[in-house]
Amino acid sequence: MPKIVVKNIEKIFGNQIDKARSMFEQDISKNEILEKTGCAIGVFDASFEVYEGEKLVIMGLSGSGKSTLVRCINRLHEPTRGTVTVDGVNVRELSNEELCTFRQQKFGMVFQHFALLPHRTILENAAFGLELQKIDRDERYRKAEKALQVVKLEGWENVYPEQLSGGMQQRVGLARALAVDTDILLMDEAFSALDPLIRAEMQDELLQIEELKKKAVVFITHDLDEALKIGDRIILMKDGKIVQTGTPKDILKKPATRYVERFVEKVDMSKIVTAEDAMVPVGTVVYPGEEPKNILEKMDKNNVSYLPVVDKKGMLRGIVARDDIKNKIKGKRDKSIIIKPDSYVFAPETPLKSMLSSIAVLDSPAVVVNKSGIIKGTISEKSIVAALADAENKKYLEKHATH
Amino acid sequence: MLHIRLGEYLETFIEAAAEKGEPFFDAVSVSIETIVKSFQKLLYWPEPMVMIIFFTILSYCVIARKKGLLNKKGLKSAWGMSVFTFLGMSLLYNLGLWEDTLQTLALVITSTLIALIIGIPLGIAASRHDCLEKVVKPVLDLMQTLPAFVYLIPAILFFSVGDVPGVVATVVFALPPAVRLTNLGIRGVQEDVIEASKAFGATEQQLLIKVQIPLALPTIMAGINQVIMLALSMVVIASMVGAGGLGERVYTGILQADIGLGFEAGLGIVIIAIFLDRITQSFGMRKDR
C-alpha cells in the first residue's frame, strides 16, 4: 500500500478560484489569469503516490508549483481541491488539533533556508519536534543527540545556529527531522542554498543514512543532476502541472515532452551511464590452474593483454596479465601470477562518473562484479567511450524522431 | 448654524461614568494606592547607602551579564555604568532628594507594571487578529497625540487627587509602545521559522510561547524600555494632580520660580532615566556569545 496518495490536488491562491480554474482549463497563461482574477495557480490536478522506502523527487523550475505541492501534503497550504491520504487517513478532513497531532506523528520536514530557531542551541533545535510532542527532556535530548550523530554533528550540541556554516545548519535541520523518527520525510529544496561541494557531500550522505532507507522521502529540487542522483522516481512539474513521472532512466531515455527534453539535454551522461552499460560482457575467461601456454593462446586469439580468472561458479578470483605469463614461462618469476581483485572491481550500478578517476590510474581493465561476486563483464577505455557515444546518440535520435 | 457641543457631551458622559462606576473606580484606586505604597515601603526599608550600593551592583551585574564579562568593551561599559550609578545616586542623597527619588521610582515602576500587564497581552492579541489591530492602532495614536494634560482632568474626576490619578494618567500615556512593539515584534518573526514549527505540529499556543514570543523578545524589550522612559517623562505632569516625588519638586520649583530646586530635581529625573534606560536596554539585547 502506498504511504501517501495524492489525488487531483489543486491549489489556487486568491479569491476567484472557480474563474481562475476555468481559465486555466482553457489554456490561458498563468500571468494572464493573475492579471484578470488576482489568482495565482499553484498546483493543478496533481496525482501521485509515494511508497515506503522510496525517495520520490519532485522537480521543476522555480514557480512550477513543486513547493506548493509538497505543502499540500501536510496542509501547510490548504488545497482547493483533491484529496491527500496518508496511511489511509484523509488529511483534508482532520480538524486543527488533529492536524497538529498528525503532523507530529507523520511528518519530518527540512527547509531550503534551514528555518532553525536562532535563540536555541543545536541540541535544542534538533529536539524541537520532540518537544512539541511533549516528550520529557531527557528522552528528547537523548534522541536528538542520536540524530545529531547521524548527521555527523556530535560535539556541536551547545552552540547556536548562527555560529555554524550553511551546510552544518542544514545538517541540524536534517537532524531535527530525523529526531522525530516519522515515516515520512519532506525535503523542500533542502540542499539548494548550499554551495556545490557541500551540496554533493550532503547528497552522498543523505543516500547513506540508514534511518532514511525505510522512510518515504519526498525531495524537492530544481536541479536535474540532484534529482537523478537521489530519486528512485522523479516527478517533473511545469506551470503547476505534472508533466512526467518515472524512474530517472525513463525520464532520460523517454522524455515525455519537449520541456522534459530541454532539461535532459544538459545532463552529464557520465552520471547516467552505469558500469553495466559500459562493460563488455564477459567472454573468454581462464581458470585457476590453467597452463600458462594455454592462457597465452587465449590472449592471442582475443587480442587482449589481460584475462579474468574465475572459479567454476563464475566467482572472480583475479586477473592475469600477458607480461606476467611470459615471465612465468621463461621461469624468471615464480610468484603467483594472479593480480588480486581490489581496486579494479565495480558494482554494475556504479555511475561511470564516479569510476573514471580510479580507472584512469589502472594498468589493467576494470571488472564488473555483481553482489555475489559473479563476474559480469570488463570495462576498458574503448568500451567507456563507446557507451558514452551511444548514450549521446540515443538522446540525439530520440530528440529528432519526436519532431 | 448647528453647534456641536462635543465638550459638553463628553463632560456629561464622564461625570455620569464617574458616578455610576464609583465602586469600580474606588476599587481600582485602592489597589493602585496599595501597589505604590508597597513599592515605596520596600524601597524605603533599607538604609539609603545600602540601597545606593545595591543599585550600583545591580547595574554592574545586569550590564556585565548581557555584554559579556570576558569581553573588554563589555567590562568597561559595565564599570562605567556602575560608577555613574554610584555617583549620581549619592549626589541625590546628598541633595536631600533621596526620598523623592524613591517615590518617583515607585510611581514609575507601578505605572510601568500596569502598562505592561495591559499592553503586552493586547499587543499579542493584536498581532494575531488583523481586525483588532485595526481598532487598536487609532486608539493608540489618540493616546499618544492627545496632550497629556487633557486626560489629567478626567483622571481627577475618577480618582480624585494624589498618586493614583498620576499613575493612571501615566499608564495611559506610556501604554502605546508596549502594545505597538509587541505587535510589531511578533508580526516580524520570520515566516519560514513559523512554517517549520507548524510543519512539526506546533499548536497555536506552542507557536506563541516557544517561537514567536522568544524571537520577538528584543523588540518587546525595546517596547518595555520605551514604556519606562515615557512613564518617567510623565512624572512632572502627574505631579500637577498631586503625585509626589521628584516631579512634585520640579513643579514646586516652577510655581515658586525657584531655579535651584527645579534644576536639582530635574537632574534627579535625568539620573534615574539614564539608570533605568541602560538597565532595561541591556535586557533587550541578545546575550553576547
mmCIF file with all atom_site columns, C-alpha atoms in Angstrom, chain A residues 71 76 100 103-104 108-109 111 113 115-120 128 131-132 160 162 176-177, chain B residues 190 192-193 195-204 206-207 210-211 214-215 286-287 289:
data_model
loop_
_atom_site.group_PDB
_atom_site.id
_atom_site.type_symbol
_atom_site.label_atom_id
_atom_site.label_alt_id
_atom_site.label_comp_id
_atom_site.label_asym_id
_atom_site.label_entity_id
_atom_site.label_seq_id
_atom_site.pdbx_PDB_ins_code
_atom_site.Cartn_x
_atom_site.Cartn_y
_atom_site.Cartn_z
_atom_site.occupancy
_atom_site.B_iso_or_equiv
_atom_site.pdbx_formal_charge
_atom_site.auth_seq_id
_atom_site.auth_comp_id
_atom_site.auth_asym_id
_atom_site.auth_atom_id
_atom_site.pdbx_PDB_model_num
ATOM 1  C CA . ARG A 1 71  ? 2.988  21.729 1.328  1.00 0.00 ? 71  ARG A CA 1
ATOM 2  C CA . LEU A 1 76  ? 0.855  23.931 5.258  1.00 0.00 ? 76  LEU A CA 1
ATOM 3  C CA . CYS A 1 100 ? -1.185 19.177 14.746 1.00 0.00 ? 100 CYS A CA 1
ATOM 4  C CA . ARG A 1 103 ? 1.952  16.323 11.684 1.00 0.00 ? 103 ARG A CA 1
ATOM 5  C CA . GLN A 1 104 ? 3.844  15.432 14.853 1.00 0.00 ? 104 GLN A CA 1
ATOM 6  C CA . GLY A 1 108 ? 9.534  15.422 9.353  1.00 0.00 ? 108 GLY A CA 1
ATOM 7  C CA . MET A 1 109 ? 10.431 18.360 7.152  1.00 0.00 ? 109 MET A CA 1
ATOM 8  C CA . PHE A 1 111 ? 13.602 23.531 4.554  1.00 0.00 ? 111 PHE A CA 1
ATOM 9  C CA . HIS A 1 113 ? 16.688 28.116 4.333  1.00 0.00 ? 113 HIS A CA 1
ATOM 10 C CA . ALA A 1 115 ? 14.471 27.648 9.442  1.00 0.00 ? 115 ALA A CA 1
ATOM 11 C CA . LEU A 1 116 ? 16.260 26.929 12.706 1.00 0.00 ? 116 LEU A CA 1
ATOM 12 C CA . LEU A 1 117 ? 15.348 28.739 15.895 1.00 0.00 ? 117 LEU A CA 1
ATOM 13 C CA . PRO A 1 118 ? 18.143 31.274 16.449 1.00 0.00 ? 118 PRO A CA 1
ATOM 14 C CA . HIS A 1 119 ? 17.620 31.513 20.208 1.00 0.00 ? 119 HIS A CA 1
ATOM 15 C CA . ARG A 1 120 ? 18.109 27.810 20.772 1.00 0.00 ? 120 ARG A CA 1
ATOM 16 C CA . PHE A 1 128 ? 12.320 20.802 18.863 1.00 0.00 ? 128 PHE A CA 1
ATOM 17 C CA . GLU A 1 131 ? 9.471  18.994 22.484 1.00 0.00 ? 131 GLU A CA 1
ATOM 18 C CA . LEU A 1 132 ? 6.276  19.797 20.609 1.00 0.00 ? 132 LEU A CA 1
ATOM 19 C CA . TYR A 1 160 ? 23.918 28.389 18.357 1.00 0.00 ? 160 TYR A CA 1
ATOM 20 C CA . GLU A 1 162 ? 24.416 31.466 13.693 1.00 0.00 ? 162 GLU A CA 1
ATOM 21 C CA . ARG A 1 176 ? 15.566 17.859 13.640 1.00 0.00 ? 176 ARG A CA 1
ATOM 22 C CA . ALA A 1 177 ? 13.575 15.900 11.064 1.00 0.00 ? 177 ALA A CA 1
ATOM 23 C CA . GLN B 2 190 ? 10.445 35.154 10.141 1.00 0.00 ? 190 GLN B CA 1
ATOM 24 C CA . ASP B 2 192 ? 9.975  30.288 7.499  1.00 0.00 ? 192 ASP B CA 1
ATOM 25 C CA . VAL B 2 193 ? 10.595 29.591 11.181 1.00 0.00 ? 193 VAL B CA 1
ATOM 26 C CA . GLU B 2 195 ? 6.226  27.433 8.892  1.00 0.00 ? 195 GLU B CA 1
ATOM 27 C CA . ALA B 2 196 ? 8.828  24.968 10.163 1.00 0.00 ? 196 ALA B CA 1
ATOM 28 C CA . SER B 2 197 ? 7.258  24.933 13.613 1.00 0.00 ? 197 SER B CA 1
ATOM 29 C CA . LYS B 2 198 ? 3.854  24.279 12.099 1.00 0.00 ? 198 LYS B CA 1
ATOM 30 C CA . ALA B 2 199 ? 5.285  21.509 9.945  1.00 0.00 ? 199 ALA B CA 1
ATOM 31 C CA . PHE B 2 200 ? 6.478  19.737 13.099 1.00 0.00 ? 200 PHE B CA 1
ATOM 32 C CA . GLY B 2 201 ? 2.990  20.031 14.543 1.00 0.00 ? 201 GLY B CA 1
ATOM 33 C CA . ALA B 2 202 ? 3.175  23.090 16.787 1.00 0.00 ? 202 ALA B CA 1
ATOM 34 C CA . THR B 2 203 ? -0.209 24.179 18.145 1.00 0.00 ? 203 THR B CA 1
ATOM 35 C CA . GLU B 2 204 ? -1.089 27.884 18.170 1.00 0.00 ? 204 GLU B CA 1
ATOM 36 C CA . GLN B 2 206 ? 3.178  26.309 21.389 1.00 0.00 ? 206 GLN B CA 1
ATOM 37 C CA . LEU B 2 207 ? 3.942  28.535 18.444 1.00 0.00 ? 207 LEU B CA 1
ATOM 38 C CA . LYS B 2 210 ? 8.108  28.610 22.103 1.00 0.00 ? 210 LYS B CA 1
ATOM 39 C CA . VAL B 2 211 ? 8.700  30.559 18.907 1.00 0.00 ? 211 VAL B CA 1
ATOM 40 C CA . PRO B 2 214 ? 11.146 34.382 22.289 1.00 0.00 ? 214 PRO B CA 1
ATOM 41 C CA . LEU B 2 215 ? 12.015 35.644 18.830 1.00 0.00 ? 215 LEU B CA 1
ATOM 42 C CA . ARG B 2 286 ? 20.750 39.202 22.863 1.00 0.00 ? 286 ARG B CA 1
ATOM 43 C CA . LYS B 2 287 ? 23.350 37.609 25.024 1.00 0.00 ? 287 LYS B CA 1
ATOM 44 C CA . ARG B 2 289 ? 28.246 34.944 22.659 1.00 0.00 ? 289 ARG B CA 1
#
